[in-house]
Short mmCIF file of C-alpha atoms and ligand atoms in Angstrom, two decimals:
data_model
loop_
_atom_site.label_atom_id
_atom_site.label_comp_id
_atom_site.label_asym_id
_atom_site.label_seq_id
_atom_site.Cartn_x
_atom_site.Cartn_y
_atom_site.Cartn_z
CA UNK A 1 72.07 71.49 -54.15
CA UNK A 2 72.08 70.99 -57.86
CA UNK A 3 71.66 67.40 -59.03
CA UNK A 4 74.52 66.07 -60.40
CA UNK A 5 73.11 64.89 -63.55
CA UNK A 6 72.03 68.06 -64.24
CA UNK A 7 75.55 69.52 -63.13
CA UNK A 8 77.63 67.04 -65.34
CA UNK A 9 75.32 67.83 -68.48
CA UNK A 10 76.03 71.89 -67.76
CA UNK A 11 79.83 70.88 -67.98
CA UNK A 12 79.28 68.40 -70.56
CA UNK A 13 78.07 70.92 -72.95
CA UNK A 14 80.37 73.69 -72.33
CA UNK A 15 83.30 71.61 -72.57
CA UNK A 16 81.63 70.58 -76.08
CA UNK A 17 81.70 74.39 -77.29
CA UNK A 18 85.15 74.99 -76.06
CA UNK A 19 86.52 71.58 -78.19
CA UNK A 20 84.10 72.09 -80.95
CA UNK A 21 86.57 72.15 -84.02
CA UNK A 22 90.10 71.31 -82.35
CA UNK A 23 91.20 69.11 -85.13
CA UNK A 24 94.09 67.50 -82.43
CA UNK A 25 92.95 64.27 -81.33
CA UNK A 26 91.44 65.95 -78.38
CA UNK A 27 88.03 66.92 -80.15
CA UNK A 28 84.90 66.75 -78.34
CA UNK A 29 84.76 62.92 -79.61
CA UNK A 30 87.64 61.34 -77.85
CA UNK A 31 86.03 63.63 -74.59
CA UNK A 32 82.82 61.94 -75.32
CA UNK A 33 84.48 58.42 -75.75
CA UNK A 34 86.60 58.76 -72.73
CA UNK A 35 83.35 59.61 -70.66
CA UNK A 36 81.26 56.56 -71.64
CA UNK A 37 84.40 54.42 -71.03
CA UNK A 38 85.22 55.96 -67.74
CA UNK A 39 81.63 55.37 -66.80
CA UNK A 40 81.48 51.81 -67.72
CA UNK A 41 84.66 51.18 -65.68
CA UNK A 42 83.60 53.57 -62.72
CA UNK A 43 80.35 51.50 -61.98
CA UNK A 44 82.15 48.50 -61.71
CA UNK A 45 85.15 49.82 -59.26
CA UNK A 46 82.85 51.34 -56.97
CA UNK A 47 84.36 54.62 -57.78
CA UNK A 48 82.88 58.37 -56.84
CA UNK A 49 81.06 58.81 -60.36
CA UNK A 50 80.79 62.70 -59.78
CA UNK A 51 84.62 62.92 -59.39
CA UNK A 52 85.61 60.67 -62.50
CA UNK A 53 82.66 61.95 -64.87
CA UNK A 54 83.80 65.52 -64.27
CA UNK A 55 87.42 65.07 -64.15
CA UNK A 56 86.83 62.93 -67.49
CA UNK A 57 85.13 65.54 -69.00
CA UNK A 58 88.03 68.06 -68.43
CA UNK A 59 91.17 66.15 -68.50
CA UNK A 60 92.35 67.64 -72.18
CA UNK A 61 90.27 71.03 -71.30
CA UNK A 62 93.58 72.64 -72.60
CA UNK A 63 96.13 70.28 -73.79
CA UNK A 64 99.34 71.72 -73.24
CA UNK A 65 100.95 71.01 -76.38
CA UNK A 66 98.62 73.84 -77.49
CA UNK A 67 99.62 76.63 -75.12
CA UNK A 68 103.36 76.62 -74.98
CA UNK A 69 103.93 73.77 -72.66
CA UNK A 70 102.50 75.10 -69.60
CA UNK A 71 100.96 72.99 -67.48
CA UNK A 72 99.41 74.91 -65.11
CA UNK A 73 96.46 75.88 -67.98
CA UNK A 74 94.25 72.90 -68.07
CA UNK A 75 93.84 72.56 -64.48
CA UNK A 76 93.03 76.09 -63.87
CA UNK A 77 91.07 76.63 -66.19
CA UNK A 78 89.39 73.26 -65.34
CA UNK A 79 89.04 74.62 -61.47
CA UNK A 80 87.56 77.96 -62.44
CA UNK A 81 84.56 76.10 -64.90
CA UNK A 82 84.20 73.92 -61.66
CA UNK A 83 83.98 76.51 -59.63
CA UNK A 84 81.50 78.49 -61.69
CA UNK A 85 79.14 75.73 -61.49
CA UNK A 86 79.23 75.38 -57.76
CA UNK A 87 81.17 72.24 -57.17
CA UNK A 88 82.63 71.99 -53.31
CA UNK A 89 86.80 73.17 -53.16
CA UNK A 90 87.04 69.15 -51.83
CA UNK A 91 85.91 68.03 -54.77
CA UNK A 92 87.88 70.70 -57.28
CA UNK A 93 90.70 69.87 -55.20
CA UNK A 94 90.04 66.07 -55.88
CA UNK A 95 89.36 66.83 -59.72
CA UNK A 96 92.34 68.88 -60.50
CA UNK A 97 95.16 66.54 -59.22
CA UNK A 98 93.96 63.51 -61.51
CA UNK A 99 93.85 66.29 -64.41
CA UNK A 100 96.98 67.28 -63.39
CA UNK A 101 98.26 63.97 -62.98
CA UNK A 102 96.77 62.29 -66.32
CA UNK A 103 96.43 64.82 -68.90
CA UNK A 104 99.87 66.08 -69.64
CA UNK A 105 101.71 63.02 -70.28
CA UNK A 106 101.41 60.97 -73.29
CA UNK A 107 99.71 57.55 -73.29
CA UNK A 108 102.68 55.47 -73.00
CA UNK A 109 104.18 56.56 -69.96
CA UNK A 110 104.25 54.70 -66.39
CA UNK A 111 102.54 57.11 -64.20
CA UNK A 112 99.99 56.04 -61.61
CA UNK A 113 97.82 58.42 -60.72
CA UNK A 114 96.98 58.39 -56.46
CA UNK A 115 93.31 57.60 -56.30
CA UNK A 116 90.64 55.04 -57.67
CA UNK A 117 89.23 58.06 -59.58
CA UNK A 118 92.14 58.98 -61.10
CA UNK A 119 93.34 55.63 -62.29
CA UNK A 120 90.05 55.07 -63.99
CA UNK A 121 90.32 58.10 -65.98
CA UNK A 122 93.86 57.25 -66.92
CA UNK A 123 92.39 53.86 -67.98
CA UNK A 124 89.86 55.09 -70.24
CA UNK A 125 92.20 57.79 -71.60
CA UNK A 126 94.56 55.21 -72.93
CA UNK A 127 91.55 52.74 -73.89
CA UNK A 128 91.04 55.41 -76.63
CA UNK A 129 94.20 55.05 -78.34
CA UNK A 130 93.91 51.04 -78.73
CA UNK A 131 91.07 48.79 -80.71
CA UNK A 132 89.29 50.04 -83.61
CA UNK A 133 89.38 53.54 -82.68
CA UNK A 134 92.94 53.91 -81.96
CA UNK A 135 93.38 52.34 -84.90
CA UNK A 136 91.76 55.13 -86.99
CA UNK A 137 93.63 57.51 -84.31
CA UNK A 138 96.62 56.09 -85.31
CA UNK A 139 96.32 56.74 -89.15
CA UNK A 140 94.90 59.60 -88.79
CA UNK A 141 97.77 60.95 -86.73
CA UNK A 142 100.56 59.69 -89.07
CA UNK A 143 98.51 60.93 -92.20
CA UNK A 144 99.05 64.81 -89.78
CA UNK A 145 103.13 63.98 -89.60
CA UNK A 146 103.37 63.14 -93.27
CA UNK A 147 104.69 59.21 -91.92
CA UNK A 148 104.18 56.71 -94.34
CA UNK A 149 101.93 54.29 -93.26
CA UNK A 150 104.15 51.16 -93.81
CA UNK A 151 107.63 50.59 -94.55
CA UNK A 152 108.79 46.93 -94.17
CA UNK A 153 112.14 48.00 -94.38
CA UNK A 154 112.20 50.54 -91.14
CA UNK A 155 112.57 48.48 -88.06
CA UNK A 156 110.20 49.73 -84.77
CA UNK A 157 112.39 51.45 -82.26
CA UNK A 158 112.53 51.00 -78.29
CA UNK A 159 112.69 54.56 -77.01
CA UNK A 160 114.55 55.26 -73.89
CA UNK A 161 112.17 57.63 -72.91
CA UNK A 162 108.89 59.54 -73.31
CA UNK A 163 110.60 62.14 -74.14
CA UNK A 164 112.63 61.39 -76.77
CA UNK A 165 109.76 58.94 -77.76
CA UNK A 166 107.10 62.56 -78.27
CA UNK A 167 110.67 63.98 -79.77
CA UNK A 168 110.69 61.81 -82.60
CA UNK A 169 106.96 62.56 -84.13
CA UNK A 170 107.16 63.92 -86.95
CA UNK A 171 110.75 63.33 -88.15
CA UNK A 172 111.84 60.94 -90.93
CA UNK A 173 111.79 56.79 -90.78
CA UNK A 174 108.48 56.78 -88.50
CA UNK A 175 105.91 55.07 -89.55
CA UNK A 176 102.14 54.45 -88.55
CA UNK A 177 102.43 50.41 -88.38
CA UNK A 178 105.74 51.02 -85.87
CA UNK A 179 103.52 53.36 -83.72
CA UNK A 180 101.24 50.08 -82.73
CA UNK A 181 104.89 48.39 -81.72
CA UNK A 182 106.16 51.55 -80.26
CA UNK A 183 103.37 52.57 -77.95
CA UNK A 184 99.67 51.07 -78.84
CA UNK A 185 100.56 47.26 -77.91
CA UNK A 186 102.18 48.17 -74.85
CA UNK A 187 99.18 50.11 -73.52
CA UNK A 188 97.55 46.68 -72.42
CA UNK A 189 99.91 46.28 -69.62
CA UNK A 190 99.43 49.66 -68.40
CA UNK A 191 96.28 49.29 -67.21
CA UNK A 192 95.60 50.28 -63.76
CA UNK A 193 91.81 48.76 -63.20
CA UNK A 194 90.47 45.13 -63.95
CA UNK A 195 88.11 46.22 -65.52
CA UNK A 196 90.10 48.47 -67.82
CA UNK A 197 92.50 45.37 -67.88
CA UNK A 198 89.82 43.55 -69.75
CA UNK A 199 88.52 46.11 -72.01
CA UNK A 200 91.93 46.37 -73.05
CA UNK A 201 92.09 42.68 -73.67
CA UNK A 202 89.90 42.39 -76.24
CA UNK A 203 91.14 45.80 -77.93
CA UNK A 204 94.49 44.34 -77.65
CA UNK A 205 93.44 41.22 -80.03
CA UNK A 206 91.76 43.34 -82.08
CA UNK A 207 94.62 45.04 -83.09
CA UNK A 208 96.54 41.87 -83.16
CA UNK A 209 94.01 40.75 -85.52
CA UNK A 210 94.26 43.96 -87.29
CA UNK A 211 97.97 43.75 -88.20
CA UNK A 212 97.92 40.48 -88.95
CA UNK A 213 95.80 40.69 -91.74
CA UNK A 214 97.43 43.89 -92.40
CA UNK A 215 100.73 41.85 -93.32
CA UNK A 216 99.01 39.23 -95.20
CA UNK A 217 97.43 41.40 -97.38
CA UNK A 218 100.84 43.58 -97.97
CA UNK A 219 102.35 40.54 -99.16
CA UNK A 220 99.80 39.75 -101.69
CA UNK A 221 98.12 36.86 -99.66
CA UNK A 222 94.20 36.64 -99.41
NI1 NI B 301 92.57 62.46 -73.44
#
C-alpha cells in the first residue's frame, strides 16, 4: 500500500505537467488554489481527505469547453491516471461522480453534488471565483472577451438560465463590473459547507468593499 501522501504528490505533479501553460482559467494555479481550499474545508467537515484531495486535483483535468463539449473526457481520463497509480475501483468510482458532477457546469449553477466529498470540492471550486482572486479572474476573463470593464450606462442582466447566461460571453453590452452582479455575488449563497459558507463570507465583503470603492473612485470621489 502506497502512502497517500506520497500518492497525492505523484498525481499532484502530473496533473501540473498536463495544465502547465493552459492559459483558460483552469491553469495549474486555480488547481493548486482549489486544493489548499478544499483541504482547509475537508479537515473541518470530517470529510475522506484522500477522496476530496484527489478528486480536487482532477476536477478540470479536461475542461470540456476544450474538447468539443464532451463530457465523458475529464472523467475518463481522470479514472485511467487513477487507475495507473493504483487507487481501489471504490474509490475511482467515488472520485469520478463528484468530477462528473462538479466540473462541467459553470460556477453559478444550483447543482448539489451527492456526497460530503463532493460538496466540498464544489465549495472550493466556486471559492476561487470570489474575493481577491476572483476578482483578478474576473478582469482577466473580460480583458479575453474584449468586455469593457465598466459601463455605467449597461444595466446587469438576470439570466433565465445557465445556459443562455455561458451564451452571452463574449457578445456585445457585457461588462466585467456586471459579471460580479450576474454571477460572483450570488456565489455566497451557494455554498454547500459551513465552513465554505464562511470563507465565502468574508470574500463576499471583500468584493463588496471592492466595488464600492470601485464606484467612488469612477465618479471622481477620493
Ligand atoms: Ni475548477
Amino acid at each position: 500500500m502506497i502512502r497517500n501522501d506520497i500518492l497525492i504528490s505523484k498525481i499532484s505533479d502530473e496533473v501540473k505537467n498536463r495544465l502547465s501553460g493552459e492559459g483558460s482559467g483552469h491553469d495549474w494555479w486555480h488547481i493548486y488554489r482549489v486544493w489548499k481550499m478544499a483541504k482547509y474545508i475537508g479537515k473541518r467537515e470530517n470529510a475522506d481527505m484522500l477522496i476530496v484531495e484527489l478528486a480536487t486535483l482532477l476536477h478540470d483535468i479536461a475542461d470540456w469547453k476544450f474538447h468539443g463539449g464532451d463530457e465523458t473526457v475529464g472523467p475518463r481520463l481522470a479514472a485511467e491516471i487513477l487507475a495507473q497509480n493504483g487507487i481501489s475501483p471504490d474509490s475511482i468510482a467515488s472520485i469520478v461522480k463528484i468530477i462528473e458532477e462538479v466540473s462541467f457546469k459553470g460556477a453559478g449553477i444550483k447543482t448539489e453534488p451527492s456526497t460530503l466529498e463532493g460538496k466540498i470540492v464544489q465549495d472550493a471550486d466556486r471559492l476561487d471565483a470570489i474575493g481577491a482572486i476572483g476578482i483578478a479572474r474576473a478582469f482577466a476573463t473580460g480583458a479575453k472577451f474584449d468586455e469593457v470593464f465598466h459601463d455605467p450606462s449597461i444595466p446587469a442582466q438576470i439570466y433565465a438560465s445557465p445556459a443562455e447566461y455561458i451564451a452571452s460571453k463574449g457578445k456585445k453590452g457585457r461588462t466585467v463590473v456586471n459579471h460580479f452582479y450576474e454571477k460572483l455575488l450570488l456565489l455566497r449563497d451557494l455554498m454547500n459547507t459551513q465552513t465554505g459558507k464562511k470563507v465565502a463570507e468574508e470574500r463576499h465583503r471583500f468584493m463588496e468593499e471592492y466595488l464600492n470603492r470601485f464606484f467612488e473612485e469612477w465618479e471622481g470621489q477620493s
